[in-house]
Coordinates of C-alpha atoms in Angstrom, one line a residue:
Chain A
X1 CA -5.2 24.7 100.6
X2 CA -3.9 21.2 102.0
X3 CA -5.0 18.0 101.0
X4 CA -7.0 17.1 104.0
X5 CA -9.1 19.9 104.0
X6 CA -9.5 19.2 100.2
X7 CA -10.6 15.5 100.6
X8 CA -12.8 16.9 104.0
X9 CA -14.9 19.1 101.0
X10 CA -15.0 17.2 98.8
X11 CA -16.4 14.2 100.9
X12 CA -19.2 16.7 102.5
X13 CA -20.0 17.5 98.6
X14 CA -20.5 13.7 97.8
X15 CA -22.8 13.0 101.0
X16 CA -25.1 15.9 100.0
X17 CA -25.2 14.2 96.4
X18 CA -25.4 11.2 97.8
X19 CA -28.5 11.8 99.6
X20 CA -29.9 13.5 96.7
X21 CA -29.8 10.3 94.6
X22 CA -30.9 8.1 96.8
X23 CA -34.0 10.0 97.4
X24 CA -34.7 10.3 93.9
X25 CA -34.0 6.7 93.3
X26 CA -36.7 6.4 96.0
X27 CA -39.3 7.8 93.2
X28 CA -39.6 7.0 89.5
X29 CA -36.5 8.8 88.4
X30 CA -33.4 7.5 86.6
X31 CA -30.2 8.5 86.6
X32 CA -29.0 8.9 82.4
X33 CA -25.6 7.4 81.8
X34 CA -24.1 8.7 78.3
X35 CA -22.1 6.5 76.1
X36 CA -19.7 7.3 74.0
X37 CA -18.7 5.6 71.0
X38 CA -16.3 2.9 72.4
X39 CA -14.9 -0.5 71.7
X40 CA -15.2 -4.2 73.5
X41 CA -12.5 -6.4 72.8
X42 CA -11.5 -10.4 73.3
X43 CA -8.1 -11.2 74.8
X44 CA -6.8 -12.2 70.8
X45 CA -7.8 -8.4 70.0
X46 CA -6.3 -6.8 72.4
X47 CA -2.9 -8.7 71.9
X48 CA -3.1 -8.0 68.2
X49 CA -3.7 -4.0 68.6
X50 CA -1.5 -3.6 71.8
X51 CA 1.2 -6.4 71.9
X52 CA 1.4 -9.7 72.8
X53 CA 0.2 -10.8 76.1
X54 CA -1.0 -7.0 77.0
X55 CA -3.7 -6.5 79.3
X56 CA -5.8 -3.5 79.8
X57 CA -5.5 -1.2 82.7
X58 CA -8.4 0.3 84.3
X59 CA -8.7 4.1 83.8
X60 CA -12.2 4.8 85.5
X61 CA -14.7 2.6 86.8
X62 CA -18.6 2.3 85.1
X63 CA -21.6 2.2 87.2
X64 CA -22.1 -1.1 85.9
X65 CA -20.2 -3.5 88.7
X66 CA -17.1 -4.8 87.3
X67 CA -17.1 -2.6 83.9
X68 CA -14.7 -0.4 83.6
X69 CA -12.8 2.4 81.0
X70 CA -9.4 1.4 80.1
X71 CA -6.7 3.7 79.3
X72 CA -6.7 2.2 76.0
X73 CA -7.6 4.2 72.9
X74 CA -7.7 2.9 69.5
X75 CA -8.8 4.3 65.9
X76 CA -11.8 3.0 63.8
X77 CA -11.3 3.1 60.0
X78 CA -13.9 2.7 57.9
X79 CA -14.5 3.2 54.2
X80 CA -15.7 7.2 54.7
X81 CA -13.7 8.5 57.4
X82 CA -11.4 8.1 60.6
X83 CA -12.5 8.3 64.5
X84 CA -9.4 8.6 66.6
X85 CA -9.3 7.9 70.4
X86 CA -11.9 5.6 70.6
X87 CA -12.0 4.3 74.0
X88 CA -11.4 0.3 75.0
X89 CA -13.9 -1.0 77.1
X90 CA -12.7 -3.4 79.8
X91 CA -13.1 -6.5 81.0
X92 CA -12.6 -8.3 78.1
X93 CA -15.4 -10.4 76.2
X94 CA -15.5 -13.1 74.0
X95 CA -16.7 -11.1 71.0
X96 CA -15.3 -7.7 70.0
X97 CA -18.1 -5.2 69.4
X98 CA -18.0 -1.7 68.6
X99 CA -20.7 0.5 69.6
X100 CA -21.4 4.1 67.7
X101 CA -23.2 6.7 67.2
X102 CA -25.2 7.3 64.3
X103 CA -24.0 10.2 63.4
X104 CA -20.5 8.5 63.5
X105 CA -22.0 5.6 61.2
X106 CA -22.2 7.9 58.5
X107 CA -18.8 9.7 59.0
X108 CA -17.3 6.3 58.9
X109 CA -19.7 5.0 55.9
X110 CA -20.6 1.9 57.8
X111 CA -24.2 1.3 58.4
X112 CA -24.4 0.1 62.1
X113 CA -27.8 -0.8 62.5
X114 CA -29.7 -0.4 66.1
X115 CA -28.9 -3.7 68.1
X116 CA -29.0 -4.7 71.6
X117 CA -25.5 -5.6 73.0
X118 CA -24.1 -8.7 71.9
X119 CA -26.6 -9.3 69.2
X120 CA -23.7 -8.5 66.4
X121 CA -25.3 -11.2 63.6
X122 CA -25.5 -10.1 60.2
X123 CA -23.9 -6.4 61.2
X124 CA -21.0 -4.5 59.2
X125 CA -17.4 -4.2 60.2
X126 CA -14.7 -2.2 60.6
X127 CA -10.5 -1.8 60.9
X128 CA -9.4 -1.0 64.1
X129 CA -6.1 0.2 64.8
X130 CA -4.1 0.1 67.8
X131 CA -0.4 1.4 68.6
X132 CA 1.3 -2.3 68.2
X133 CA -1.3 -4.2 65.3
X134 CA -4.5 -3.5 63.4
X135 CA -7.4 -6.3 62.5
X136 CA -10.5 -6.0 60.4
X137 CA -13.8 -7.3 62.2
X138 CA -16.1 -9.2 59.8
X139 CA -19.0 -7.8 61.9
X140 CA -20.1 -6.2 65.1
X141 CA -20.5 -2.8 64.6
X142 CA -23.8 -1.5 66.0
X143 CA -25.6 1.7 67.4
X144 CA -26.6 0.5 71.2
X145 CA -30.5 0.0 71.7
X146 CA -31.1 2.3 74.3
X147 CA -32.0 0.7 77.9
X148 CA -32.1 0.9 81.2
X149 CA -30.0 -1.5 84.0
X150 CA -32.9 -1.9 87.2
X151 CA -31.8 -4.3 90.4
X152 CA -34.0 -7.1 90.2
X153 CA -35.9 -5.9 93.7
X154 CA -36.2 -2.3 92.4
X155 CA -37.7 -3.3 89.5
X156 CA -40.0 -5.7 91.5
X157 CA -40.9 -2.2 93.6
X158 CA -42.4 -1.2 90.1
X159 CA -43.8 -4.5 89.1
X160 CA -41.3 -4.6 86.2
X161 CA -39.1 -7.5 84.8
X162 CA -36.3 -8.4 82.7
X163 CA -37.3 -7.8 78.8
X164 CA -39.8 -5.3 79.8
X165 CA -40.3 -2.2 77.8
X166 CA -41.0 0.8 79.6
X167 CA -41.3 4.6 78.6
X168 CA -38.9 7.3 80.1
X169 CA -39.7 10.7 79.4
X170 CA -36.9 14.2 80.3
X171 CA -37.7 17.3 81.1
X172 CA -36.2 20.5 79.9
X173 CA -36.7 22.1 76.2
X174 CA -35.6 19.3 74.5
X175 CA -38.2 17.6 76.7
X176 CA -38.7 13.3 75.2
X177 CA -40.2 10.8 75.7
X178 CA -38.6 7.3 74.6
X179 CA -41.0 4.5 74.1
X180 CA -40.4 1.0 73.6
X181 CA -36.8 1.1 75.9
X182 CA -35.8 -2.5 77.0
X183 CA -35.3 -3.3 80.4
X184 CA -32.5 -5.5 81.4
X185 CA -33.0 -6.9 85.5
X186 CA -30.2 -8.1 87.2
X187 CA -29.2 -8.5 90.9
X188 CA -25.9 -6.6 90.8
X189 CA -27.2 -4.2 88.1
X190 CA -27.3 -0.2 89.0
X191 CA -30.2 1.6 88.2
X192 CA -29.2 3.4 84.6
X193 CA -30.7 4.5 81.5
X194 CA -28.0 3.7 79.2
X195 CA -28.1 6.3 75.7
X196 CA -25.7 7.1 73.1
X197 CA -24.5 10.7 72.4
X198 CA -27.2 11.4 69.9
X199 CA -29.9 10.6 72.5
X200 CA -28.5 12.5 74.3
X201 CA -27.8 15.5 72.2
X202 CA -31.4 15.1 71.0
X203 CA -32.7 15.4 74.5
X204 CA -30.1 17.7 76.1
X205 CA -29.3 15.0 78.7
X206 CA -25.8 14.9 80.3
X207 CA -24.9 11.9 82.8
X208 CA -26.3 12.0 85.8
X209 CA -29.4 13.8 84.6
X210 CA -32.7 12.3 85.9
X211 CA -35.7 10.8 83.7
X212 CA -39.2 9.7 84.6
X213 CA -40.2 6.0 84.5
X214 CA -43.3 6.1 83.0
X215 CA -45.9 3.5 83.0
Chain B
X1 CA -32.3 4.2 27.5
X2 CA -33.3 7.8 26.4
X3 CA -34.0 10.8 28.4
X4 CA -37.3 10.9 27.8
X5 CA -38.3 7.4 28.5
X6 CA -36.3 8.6 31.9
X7 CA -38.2 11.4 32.4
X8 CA -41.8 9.3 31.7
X9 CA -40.2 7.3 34.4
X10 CA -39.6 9.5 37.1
X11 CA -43.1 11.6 36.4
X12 CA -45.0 8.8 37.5
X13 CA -42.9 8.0 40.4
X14 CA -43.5 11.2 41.6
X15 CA -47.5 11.1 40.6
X16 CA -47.5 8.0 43.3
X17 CA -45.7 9.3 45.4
X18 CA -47.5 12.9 45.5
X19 CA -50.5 11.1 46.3
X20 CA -49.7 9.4 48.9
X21 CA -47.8 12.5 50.7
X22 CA -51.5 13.8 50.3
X23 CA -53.6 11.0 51.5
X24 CA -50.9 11.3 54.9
X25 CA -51.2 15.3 55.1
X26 CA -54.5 14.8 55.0
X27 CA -54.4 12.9 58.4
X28 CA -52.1 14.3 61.5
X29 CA -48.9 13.0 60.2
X30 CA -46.3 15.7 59.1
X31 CA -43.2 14.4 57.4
X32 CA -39.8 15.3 58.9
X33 CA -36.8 17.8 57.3
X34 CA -33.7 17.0 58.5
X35 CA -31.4 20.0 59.0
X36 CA -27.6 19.7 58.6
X37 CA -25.3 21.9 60.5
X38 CA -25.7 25.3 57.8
X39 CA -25.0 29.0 57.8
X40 CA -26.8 31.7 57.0
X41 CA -25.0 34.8 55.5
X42 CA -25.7 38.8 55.1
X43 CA -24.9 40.2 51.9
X44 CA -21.3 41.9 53.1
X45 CA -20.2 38.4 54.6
X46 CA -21.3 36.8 51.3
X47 CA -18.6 39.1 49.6
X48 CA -15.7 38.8 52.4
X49 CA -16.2 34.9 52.3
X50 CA -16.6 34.5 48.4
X51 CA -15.1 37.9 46.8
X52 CA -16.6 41.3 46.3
X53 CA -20.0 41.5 44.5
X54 CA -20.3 37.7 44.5
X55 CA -24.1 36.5 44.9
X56 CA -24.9 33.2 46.2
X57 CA -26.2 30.5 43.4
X58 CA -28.8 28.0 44.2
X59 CA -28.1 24.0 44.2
X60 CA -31.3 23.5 45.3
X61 CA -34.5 24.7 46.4
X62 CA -35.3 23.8 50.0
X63 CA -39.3 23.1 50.9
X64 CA -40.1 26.3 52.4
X65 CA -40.5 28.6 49.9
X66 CA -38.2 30.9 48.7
X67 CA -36.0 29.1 50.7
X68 CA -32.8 27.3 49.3
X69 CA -29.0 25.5 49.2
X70 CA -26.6 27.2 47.6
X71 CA -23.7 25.9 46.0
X72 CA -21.0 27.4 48.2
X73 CA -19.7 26.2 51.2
X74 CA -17.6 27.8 54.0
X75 CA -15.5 26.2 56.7
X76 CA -16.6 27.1 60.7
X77 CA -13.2 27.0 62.6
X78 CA -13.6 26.9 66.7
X79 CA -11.2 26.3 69.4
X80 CA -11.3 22.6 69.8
X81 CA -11.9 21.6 65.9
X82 CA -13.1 22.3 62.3
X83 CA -15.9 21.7 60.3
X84 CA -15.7 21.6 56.1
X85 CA -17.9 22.1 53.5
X86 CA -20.7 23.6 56.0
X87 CA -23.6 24.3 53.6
X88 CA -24.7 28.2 53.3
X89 CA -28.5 28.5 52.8
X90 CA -29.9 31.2 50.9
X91 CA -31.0 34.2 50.3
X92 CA -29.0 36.5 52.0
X93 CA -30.5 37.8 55.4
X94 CA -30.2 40.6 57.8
X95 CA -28.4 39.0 60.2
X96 CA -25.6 36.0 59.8
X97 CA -26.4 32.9 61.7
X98 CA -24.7 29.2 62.3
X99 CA -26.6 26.3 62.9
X100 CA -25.1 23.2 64.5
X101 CA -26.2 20.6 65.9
X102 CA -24.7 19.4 70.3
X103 CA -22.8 17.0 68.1
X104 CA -20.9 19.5 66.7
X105 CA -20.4 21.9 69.1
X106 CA -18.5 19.4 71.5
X107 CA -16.2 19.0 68.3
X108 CA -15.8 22.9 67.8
X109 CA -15.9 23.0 71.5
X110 CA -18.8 26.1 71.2
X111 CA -20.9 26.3 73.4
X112 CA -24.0 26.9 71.2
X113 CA -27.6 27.0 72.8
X114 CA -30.9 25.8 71.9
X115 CA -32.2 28.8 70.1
X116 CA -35.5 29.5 68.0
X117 CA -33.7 30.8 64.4
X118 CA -32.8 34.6 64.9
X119 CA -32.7 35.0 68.6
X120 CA -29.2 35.1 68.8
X121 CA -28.1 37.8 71.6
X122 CA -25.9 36.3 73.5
X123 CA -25.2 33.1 71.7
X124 CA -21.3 32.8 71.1
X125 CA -19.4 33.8 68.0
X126 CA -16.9 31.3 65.5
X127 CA -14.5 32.2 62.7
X128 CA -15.7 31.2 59.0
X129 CA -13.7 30.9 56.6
X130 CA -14.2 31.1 52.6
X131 CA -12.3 30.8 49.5
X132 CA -11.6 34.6 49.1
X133 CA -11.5 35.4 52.8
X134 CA -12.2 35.1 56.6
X135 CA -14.7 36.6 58.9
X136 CA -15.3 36.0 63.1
X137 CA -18.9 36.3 63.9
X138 CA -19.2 37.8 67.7
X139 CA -22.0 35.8 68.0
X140 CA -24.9 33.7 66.3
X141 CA -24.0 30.2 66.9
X142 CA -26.9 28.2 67.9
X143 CA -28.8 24.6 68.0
X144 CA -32.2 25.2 66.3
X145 CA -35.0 24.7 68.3
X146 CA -37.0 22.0 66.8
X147 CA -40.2 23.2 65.4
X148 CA -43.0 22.7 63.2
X149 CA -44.0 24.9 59.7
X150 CA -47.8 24.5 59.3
X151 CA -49.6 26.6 56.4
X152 CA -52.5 28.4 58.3
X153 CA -55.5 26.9 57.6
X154 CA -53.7 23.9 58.0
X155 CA -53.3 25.0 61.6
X156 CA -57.0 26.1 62.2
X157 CA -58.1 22.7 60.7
X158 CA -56.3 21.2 64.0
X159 CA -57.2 24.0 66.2
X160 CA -53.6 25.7 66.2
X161 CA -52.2 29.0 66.0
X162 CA -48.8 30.2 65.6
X163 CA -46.7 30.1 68.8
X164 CA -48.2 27.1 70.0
X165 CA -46.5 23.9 71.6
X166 CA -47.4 20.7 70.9
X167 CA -46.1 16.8 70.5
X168 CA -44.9 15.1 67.8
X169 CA -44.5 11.2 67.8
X170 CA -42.5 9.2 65.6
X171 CA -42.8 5.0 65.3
X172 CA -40.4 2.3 65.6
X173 CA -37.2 0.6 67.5
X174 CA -36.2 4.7 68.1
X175 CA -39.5 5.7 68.6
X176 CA -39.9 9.2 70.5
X177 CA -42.6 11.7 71.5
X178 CA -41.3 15.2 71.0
X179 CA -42.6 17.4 74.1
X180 CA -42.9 21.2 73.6
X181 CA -42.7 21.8 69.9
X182 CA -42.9 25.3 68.6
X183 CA -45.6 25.7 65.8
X184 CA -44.9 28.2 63.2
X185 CA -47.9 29.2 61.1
X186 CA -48.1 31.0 58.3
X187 CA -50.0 31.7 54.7
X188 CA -47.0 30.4 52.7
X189 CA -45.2 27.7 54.9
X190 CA -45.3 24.2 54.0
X191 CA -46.1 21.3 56.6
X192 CA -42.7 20.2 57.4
X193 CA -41.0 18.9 61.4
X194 CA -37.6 20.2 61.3
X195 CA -35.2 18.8 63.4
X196 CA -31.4 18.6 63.0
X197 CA -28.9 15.5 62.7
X198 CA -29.0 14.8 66.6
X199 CA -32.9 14.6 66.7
X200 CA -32.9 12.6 63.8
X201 CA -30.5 10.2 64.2
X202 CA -31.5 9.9 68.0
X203 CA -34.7 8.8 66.9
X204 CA -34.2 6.7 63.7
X205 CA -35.4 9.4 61.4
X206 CA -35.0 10.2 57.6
X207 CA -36.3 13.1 55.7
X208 CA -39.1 12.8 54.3
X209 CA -40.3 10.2 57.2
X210 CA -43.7 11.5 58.7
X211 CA -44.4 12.0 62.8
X212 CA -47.8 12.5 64.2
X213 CA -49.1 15.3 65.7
X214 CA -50.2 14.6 69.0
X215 CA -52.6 17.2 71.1

């Protein structure tokens, strides 16, 4: 089969998807986006674990406008175990933070507690190791709080604003419903509920899966 | 200090701490068992694994009764990775069965189903391994459907029966309703939620941690 007729398919596939989304998006559902363990890095971090003045590439980009999966892996040490392959983050921040599972805390022995992004005070840390350098982080290693990314007029639509909490509940056999989620509102933001892999496990959720805002 | 003084010790902990387990099941809260990935083992798969005539020996008893831990482990070996020291729980059934949780089964890379315990047609298989030999299992890997153990006039004091479904709620920064929760009643079972490491860890859970029953 030829390219063209390839790219012809696979274009009619994404307009039926595409109109299946946005008419859900027209309801009270939420697309689930799943989130690996992973690592965000500052500039310093990433010269230290991939060479000096390296800069990531962009292997995939996240719903989340200008957030992206670089093709940069690196390996977490901690005092219990080893997790190789853990995926870089891009673009870089100002604080290196690395977000597990936490089922992955207790492979590693490091007690990441449950913290919304960025709020890395007072947590453990961790070695990371990269192909050129390694450095130890004094802290910043957490399990994400669950929560869900609304576009400010969306979240108008449901009378909903930034610091909320709202309730989401899935469907299925695994069926849950997760109180007390924070909403975070912002004008650019894509309409996510943002879980780790043991929320997702728990639930039987894969990306893309729908869940209910409930109110 | 002596062993006795030890032992004075730990009585009286476990005098408080009776009562209050008591004073909870009293009410509609039912504290939580956490299940690690395990196998259970038939008698002939006891003696490939450990040597012939071998008998499993108990670590520890588990809370429903009869139940229990043995001391031996086996190792589960599937086409994407391996799992040590996987637990085997005693006795001896009918029928050998693996119990993982979605974590795991992305890292064996089975593809195990949610599964009440013993409804394993058409579930896949995994090699096991032991330290006197090696079996494949054609099938019997599964996720354990979460599910309650209520004593039976436990149940009838809530209005339940076995077979039943209900919702289980647990508190705090994970907090979660569990939809569609199998009850198992019967004269000899002891009120206990058992979830696996996904469930637990999704929503903050410990053993021994209680969740209300919700109707």
């Amino acid at each position: 089969m030829d390219q063209r007729k390839i790219e012809q398919v696979v274009n009619k596939v994404l307009a039926v998807l595409a109109d299946t989304t946005t008419a859900d998006l027209a309801k009270d559902k939420i697309p689930v986006g799943v989130s690996n363990r992973h690592i965000h890095l500052t500039s310093g971090h990433v010269e230290c674990l991939f060479g000096p003045g390296y800069q990531l590439t962009k292997a995939k980009d996240l719903k989340q406008v200008g957030e992206f999966a670089a093709n940069e892996t690196v390996t977490l040490v901690g005092p219990k175990g080893v997790l190789r392959g853990v995926r870089v983050l891009g673009p870089v921040r100002r604080q290196s933070q690395v977000e597990i599972s936490r089922t992955d805390s207790f492979l590693l022995g490091v007690k990441a507690p449950v913290r919304d992004s960025g709020k890395t005070a007072g947590t453990p840390g961790i070695s990371v190791v990269g192909p050129a350098g390694a450095i130890t982080l004094e802290n910043g290693v957490i399990c994400a709080a669950r929560h869900v990314h609304m576009q400010t007029e969306e979240a108008s639509h449901f009378g909903l604003k930034d610091g909320d909490r709202v309730k989401l509940a899935s469907d299925g056999e695994r069926g849950c419903i997760f109180s007390n989620v924070l909403l975070r509102v912002g004008p650019d933001f894509r309409r996510e509920f943002h879980i780790d892999t043991d929320e997702a496990n728990a639930a039987g959720l894969n990306n893309g899966d729908l869940v209910t805002l409930q109110q």
